[in-house]
Backbone as JSON, one array per atom type, in Angstrom:
{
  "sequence": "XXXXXXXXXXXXXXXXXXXXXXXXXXXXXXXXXXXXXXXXXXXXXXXXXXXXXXXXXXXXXXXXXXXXXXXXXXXXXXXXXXXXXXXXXXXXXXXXXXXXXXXXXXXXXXXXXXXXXXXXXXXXXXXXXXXXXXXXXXXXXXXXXXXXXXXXXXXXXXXXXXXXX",
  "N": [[109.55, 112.04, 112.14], [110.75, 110.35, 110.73], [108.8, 110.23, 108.39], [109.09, 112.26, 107.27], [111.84, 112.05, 106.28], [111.43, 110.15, 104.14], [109.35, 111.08, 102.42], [111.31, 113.26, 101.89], [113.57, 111.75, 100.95], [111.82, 110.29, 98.56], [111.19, 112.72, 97.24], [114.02, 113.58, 96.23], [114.8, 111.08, 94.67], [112.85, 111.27, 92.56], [113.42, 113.7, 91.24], [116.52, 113.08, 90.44], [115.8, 111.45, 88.84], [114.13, 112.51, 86.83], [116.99, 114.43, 86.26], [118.19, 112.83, 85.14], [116.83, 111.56, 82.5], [116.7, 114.27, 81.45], [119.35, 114.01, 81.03], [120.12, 112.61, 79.43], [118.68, 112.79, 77.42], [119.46, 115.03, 75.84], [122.29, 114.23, 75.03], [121.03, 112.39, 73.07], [120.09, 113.99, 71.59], [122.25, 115.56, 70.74], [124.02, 114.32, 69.7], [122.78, 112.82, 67.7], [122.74, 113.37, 65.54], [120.37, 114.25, 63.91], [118.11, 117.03, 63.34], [116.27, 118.78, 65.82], [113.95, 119.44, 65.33], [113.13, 116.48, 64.34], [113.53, 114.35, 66.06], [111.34, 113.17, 67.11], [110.03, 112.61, 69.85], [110.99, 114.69, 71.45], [112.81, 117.31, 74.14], [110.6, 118.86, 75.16], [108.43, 117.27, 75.53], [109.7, 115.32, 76.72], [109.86, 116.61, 79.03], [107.18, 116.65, 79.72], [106.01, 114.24, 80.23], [107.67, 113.65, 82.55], [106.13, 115.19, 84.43], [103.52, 114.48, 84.35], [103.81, 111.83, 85.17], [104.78, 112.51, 88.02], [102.78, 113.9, 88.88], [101.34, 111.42, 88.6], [102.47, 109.72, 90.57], [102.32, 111.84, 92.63], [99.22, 111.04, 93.14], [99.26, 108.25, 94.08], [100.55, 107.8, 95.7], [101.86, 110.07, 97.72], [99.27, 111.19, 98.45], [97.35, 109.41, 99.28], [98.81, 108.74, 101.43], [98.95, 110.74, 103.32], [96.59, 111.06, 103.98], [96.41, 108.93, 105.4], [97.56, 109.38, 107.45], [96.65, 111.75, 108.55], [94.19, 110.78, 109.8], [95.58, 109.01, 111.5], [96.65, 110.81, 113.26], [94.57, 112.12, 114.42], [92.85, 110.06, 115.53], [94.99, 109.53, 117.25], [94.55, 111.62, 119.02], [92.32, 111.89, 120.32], [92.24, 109.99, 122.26], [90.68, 108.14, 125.09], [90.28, 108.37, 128.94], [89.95, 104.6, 129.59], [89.65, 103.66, 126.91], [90.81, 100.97, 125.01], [93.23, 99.84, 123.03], [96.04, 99.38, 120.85], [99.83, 99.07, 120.17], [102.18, 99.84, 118.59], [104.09, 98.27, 118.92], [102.85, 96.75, 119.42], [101.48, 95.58, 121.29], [98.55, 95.36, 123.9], [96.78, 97.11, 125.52], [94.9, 98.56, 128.24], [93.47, 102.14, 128.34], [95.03, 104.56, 130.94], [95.54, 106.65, 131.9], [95.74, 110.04, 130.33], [97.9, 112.08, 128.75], [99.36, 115.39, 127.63], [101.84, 114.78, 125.96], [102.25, 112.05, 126.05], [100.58, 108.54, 127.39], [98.94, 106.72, 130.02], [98.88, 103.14, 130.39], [97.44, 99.99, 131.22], [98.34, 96.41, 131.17], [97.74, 94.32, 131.81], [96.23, 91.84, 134.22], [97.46, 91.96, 136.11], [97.6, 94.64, 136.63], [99.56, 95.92, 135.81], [101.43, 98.49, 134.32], [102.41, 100.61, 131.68], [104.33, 103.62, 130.34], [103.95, 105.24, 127.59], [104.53, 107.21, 124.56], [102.49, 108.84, 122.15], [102.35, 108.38, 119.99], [102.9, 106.45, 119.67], [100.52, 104.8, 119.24], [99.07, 102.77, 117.71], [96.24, 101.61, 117.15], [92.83, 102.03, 117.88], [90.93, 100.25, 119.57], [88.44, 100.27, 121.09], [87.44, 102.47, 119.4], [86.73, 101.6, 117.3], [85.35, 99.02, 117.4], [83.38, 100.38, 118.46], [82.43, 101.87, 116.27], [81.97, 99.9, 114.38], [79.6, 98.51, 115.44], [77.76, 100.52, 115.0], [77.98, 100.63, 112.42], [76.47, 98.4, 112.15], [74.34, 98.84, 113.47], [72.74, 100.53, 111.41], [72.77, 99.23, 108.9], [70.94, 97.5, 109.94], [68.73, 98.89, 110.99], [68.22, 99.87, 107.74], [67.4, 97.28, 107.55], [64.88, 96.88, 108.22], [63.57, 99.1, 107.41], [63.09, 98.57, 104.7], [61.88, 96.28, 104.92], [59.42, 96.93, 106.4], [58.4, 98.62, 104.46], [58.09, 96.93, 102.26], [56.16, 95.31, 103.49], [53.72, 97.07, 103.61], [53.48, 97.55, 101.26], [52.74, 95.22, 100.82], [50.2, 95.07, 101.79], [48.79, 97.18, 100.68], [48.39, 96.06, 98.51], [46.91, 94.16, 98.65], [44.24, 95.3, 99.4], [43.49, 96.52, 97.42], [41.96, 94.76, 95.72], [39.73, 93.55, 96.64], [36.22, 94.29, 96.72], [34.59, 97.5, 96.93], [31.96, 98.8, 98.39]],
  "CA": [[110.84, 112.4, 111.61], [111.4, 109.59, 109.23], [108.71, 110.42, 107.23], [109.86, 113.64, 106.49], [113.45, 111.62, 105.25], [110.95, 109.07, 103.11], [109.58, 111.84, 101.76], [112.63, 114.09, 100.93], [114.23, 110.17, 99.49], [111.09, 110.31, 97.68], [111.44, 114.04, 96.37], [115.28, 113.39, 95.38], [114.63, 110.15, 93.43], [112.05, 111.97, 91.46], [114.29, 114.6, 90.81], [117.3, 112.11, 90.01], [115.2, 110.53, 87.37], [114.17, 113.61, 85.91], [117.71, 114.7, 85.85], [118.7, 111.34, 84.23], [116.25, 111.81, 81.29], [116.66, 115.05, 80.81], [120.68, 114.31, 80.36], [119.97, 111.34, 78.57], [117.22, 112.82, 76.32], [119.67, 116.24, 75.49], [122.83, 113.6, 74.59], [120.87, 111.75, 72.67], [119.8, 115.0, 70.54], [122.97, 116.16, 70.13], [124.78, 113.48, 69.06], [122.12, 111.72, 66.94], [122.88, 114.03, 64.2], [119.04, 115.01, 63.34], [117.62, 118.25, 63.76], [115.25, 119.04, 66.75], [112.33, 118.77, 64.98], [113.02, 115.34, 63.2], [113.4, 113.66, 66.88], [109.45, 112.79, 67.62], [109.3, 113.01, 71.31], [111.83, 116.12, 72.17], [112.69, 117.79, 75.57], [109.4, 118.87, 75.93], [107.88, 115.61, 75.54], [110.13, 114.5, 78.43], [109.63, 117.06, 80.65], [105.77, 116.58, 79.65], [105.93, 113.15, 80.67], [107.72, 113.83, 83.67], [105.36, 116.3, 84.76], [102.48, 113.54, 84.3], [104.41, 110.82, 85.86], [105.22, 112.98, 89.35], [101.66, 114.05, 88.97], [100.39, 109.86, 89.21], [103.35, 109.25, 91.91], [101.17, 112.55, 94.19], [98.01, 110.83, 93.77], [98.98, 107.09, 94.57], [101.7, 107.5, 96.8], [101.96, 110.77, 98.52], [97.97, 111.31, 98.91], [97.23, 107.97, 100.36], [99.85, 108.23, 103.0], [98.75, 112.06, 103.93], [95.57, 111.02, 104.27], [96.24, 107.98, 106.29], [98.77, 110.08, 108.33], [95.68, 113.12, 109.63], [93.61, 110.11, 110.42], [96.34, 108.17, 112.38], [97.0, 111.9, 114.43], [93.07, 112.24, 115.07], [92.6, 108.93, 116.23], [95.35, 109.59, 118.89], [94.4, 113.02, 120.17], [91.37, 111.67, 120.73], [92.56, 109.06, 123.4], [90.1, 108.88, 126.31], [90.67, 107.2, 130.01], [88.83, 103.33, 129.23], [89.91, 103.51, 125.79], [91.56, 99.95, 124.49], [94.19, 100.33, 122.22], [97.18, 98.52, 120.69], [100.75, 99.8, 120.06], [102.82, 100.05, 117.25], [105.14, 97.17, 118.88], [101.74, 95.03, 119.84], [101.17, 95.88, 123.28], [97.23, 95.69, 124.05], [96.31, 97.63, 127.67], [93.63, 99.85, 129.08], [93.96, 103.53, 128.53], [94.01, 104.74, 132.39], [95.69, 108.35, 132.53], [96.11, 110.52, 129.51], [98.6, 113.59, 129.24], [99.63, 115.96, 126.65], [101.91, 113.9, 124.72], [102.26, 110.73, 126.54], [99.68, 107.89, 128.04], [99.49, 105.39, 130.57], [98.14, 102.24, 130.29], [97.3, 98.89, 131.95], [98.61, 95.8, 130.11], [97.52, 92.87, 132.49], [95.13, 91.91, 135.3], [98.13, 92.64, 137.19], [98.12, 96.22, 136.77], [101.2, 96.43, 135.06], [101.38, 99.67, 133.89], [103.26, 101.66, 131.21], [104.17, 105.02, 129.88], [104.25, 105.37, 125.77], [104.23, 108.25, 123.52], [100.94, 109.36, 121.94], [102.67, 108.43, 118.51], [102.87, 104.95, 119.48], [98.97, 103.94, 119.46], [98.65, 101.96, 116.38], [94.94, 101.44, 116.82], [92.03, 102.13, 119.25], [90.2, 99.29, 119.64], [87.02, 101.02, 121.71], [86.48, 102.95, 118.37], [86.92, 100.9, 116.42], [84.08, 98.46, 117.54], [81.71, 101.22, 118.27], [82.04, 102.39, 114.75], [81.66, 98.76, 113.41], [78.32, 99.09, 116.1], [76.76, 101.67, 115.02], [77.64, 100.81, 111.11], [75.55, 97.46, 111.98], [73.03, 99.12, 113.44], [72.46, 101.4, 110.37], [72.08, 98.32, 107.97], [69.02, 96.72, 110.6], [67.49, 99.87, 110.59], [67.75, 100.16, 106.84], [66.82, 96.08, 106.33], [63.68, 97.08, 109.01], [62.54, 100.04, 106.81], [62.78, 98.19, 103.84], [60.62, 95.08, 105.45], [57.59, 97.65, 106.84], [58.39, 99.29, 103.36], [57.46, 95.76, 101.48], [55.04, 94.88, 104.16], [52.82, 98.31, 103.81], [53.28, 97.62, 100.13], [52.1, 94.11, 100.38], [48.6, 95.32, 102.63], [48.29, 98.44, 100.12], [47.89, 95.66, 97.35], [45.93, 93.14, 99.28], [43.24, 95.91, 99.97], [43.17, 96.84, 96.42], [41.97, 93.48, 95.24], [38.79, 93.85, 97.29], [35.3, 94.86, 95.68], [33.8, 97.99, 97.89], [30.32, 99.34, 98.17]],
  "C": [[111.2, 111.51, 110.43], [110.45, 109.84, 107.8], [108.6, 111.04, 106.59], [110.98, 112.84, 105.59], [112.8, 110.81, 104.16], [110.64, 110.2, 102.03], [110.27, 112.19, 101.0], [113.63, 112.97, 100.04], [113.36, 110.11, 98.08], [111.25, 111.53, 96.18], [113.16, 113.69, 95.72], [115.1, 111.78, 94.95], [114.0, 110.34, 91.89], [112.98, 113.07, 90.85], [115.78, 114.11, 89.92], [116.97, 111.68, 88.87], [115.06, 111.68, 86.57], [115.44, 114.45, 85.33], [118.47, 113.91, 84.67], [118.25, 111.79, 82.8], [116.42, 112.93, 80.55], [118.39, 114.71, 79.93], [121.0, 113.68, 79.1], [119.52, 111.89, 76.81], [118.71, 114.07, 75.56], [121.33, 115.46, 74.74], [122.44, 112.83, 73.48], [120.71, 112.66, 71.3], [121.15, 115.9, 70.03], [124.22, 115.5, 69.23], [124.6, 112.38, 68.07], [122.41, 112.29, 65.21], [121.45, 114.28, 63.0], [118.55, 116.2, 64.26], [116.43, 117.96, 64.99], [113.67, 118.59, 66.53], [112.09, 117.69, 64.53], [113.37, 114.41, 64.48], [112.3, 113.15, 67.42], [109.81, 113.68, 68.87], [109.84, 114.84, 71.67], [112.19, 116.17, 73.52], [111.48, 117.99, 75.97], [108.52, 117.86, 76.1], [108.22, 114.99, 76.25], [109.89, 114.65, 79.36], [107.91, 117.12, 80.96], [105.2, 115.47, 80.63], [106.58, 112.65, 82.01], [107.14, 114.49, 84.77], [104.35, 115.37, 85.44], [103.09, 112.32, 85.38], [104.68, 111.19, 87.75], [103.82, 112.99, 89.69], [100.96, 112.18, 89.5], [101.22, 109.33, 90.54], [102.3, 110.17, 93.11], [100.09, 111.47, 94.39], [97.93, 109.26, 94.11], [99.85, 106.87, 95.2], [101.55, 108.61, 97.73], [100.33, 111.12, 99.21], [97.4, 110.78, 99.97], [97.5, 108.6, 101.99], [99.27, 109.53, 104.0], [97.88, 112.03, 104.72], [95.15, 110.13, 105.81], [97.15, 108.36, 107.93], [97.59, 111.14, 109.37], [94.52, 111.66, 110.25], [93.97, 109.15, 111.64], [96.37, 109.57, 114.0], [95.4, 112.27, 115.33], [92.57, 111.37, 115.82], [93.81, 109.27, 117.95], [95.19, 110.42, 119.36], [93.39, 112.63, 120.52], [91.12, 110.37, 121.34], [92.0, 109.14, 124.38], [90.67, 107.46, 127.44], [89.31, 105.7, 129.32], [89.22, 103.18, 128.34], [90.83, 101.91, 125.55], [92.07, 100.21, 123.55], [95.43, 99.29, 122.01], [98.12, 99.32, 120.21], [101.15, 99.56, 118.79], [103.59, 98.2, 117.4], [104.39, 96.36, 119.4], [101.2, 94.81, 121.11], [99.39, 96.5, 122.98], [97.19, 96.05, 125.79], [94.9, 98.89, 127.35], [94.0, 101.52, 128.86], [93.53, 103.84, 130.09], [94.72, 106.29, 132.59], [96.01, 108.98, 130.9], [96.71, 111.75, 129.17], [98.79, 114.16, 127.85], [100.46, 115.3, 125.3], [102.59, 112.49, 125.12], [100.87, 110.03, 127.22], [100.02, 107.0, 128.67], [98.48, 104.01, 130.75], [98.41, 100.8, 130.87], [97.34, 97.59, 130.88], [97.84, 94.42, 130.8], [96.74, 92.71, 133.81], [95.94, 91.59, 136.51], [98.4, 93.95, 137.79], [98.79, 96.61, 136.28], [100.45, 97.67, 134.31], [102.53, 100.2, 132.98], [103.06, 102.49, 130.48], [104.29, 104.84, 128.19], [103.53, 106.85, 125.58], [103.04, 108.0, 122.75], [101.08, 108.37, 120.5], [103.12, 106.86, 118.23], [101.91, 103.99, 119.17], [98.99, 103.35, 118.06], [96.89, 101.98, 116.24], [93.9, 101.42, 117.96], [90.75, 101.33, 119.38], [88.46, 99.35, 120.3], [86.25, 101.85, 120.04], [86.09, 102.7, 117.4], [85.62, 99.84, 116.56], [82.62, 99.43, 118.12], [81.38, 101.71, 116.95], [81.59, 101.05, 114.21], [80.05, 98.45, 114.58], [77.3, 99.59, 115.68], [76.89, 101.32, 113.43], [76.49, 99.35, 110.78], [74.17, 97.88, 112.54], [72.1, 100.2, 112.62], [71.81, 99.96, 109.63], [70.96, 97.82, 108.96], [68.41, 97.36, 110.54], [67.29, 100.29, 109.06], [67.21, 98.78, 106.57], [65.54, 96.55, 107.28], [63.02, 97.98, 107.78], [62.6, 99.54, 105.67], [61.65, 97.13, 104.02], [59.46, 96.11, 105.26], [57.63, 98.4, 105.11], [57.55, 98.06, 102.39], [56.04, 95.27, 102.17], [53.67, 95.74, 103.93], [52.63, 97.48, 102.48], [52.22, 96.58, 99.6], [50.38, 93.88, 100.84], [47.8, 96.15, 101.58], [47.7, 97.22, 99.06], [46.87, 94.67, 97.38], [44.37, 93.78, 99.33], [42.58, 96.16, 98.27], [42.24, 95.8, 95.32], [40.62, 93.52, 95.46], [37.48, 94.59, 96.34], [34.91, 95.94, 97.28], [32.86, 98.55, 97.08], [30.1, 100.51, 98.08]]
}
C-alpha cells in the first residue's frame, strides 16, 4: 500500500514540476517581449526536456524498484517448511508451517513461535547460501577445467618435443 502512495507522490511531483516549467517557461515568453522564434529553447524544448528527464527518472528510479519488488514477491511465495529467514523488523527463526498468506516460525531453542505475514520476510537465508553454494561450486569446476585444460596442453607439448621413429 505505501508503495502505491510513493509512487503516486512520485507521479504528482513529476507532474508539479512539469507544470511549474511549463508556467514559468509560457510567462517568461509572454512578457519578455521577443517573438517565439527569437526565444532559443521554446515550449517545445521544455516539454522535450521534460519528456527526457521523466524518461531517466523510469529507468533509475521506477525500474530498479519494480524489479527489486517481483524478486522480493518470488522469494516469499517460495517459502518452504526448514527455510531460515529474517524479517523486515530483524527477527531470525525457522520456517515450520507455511499458509496462504501468513507463516509460522521458530525464533529460539525454546520453541517460541510466531505468526507474520508473508510480506514481512526480508530475506531467506536457506537460499541465499545455497545460491552462494552452488555459485562456488561453478567457479571450482571452471578453475578444474581450466587446470586439466593447461595440464593436457602442457603433455600435448611435452610429447611434441620428442624425436619418433
Amino acid at each position: 500500500m505505501s508503495k502505491n502512495f510513493a509512487r503516486l507522490g512520485l507521479a504528482a511531483s513529476t507532474a508539479a514540476l512539469t507544470g511549474a516549467v511549463c508556467s514559468v517557461t509560457a510567462f517568461a515568453e509572454s512578457g519578455g517581449g521577443k517573438s517565439a522564434s527569437g526565444s532559443g529553447f521554446g515550449t517545445v524544448g521544455y516539454l522535450i526536456f521534460m519528456v527526457l528527464l521523466f524518461a531517466v527518472m523510469y529507468f533509475i528510479l521506477i525500474r530498479p524498484q519494480k524489479k527489486k519488488d517481483k524478486e522480493a514477491k518470488a522469494m516469499q511465495s517460495s517459502l518452504q517448511v526448514g527455510d531460515e529467514i529474517v524479517t523486515i523488523g530483524g527477527i531470525v527463526g525457522l520456517v515450520v508451517q507455511v499458509n496462504e498468506d501468513n507463516i509460522v516460525i521458530e525464533t529460539t531453542g525454546n520453541r517460541n513461535k510466531i505468526r507474520l505475514k508473508n510480506w514481512a520476510v526480508q530475506e531467506n537465508l536457506t537460499m541465499t547460501e545455497n545460491a552462494k553454494r552452488k555459485q562456488e561450486a561453478q567457479i571450482a569446476a571452471a578453475k578444474e577445467k581450466r587446470a586439466g585444460k593447461k595440464k593436457k596442453k602442457d603433455s600435448d607439448d611435452s610429447d611434441q618435443g620428442m624425436l619418433k621413429d
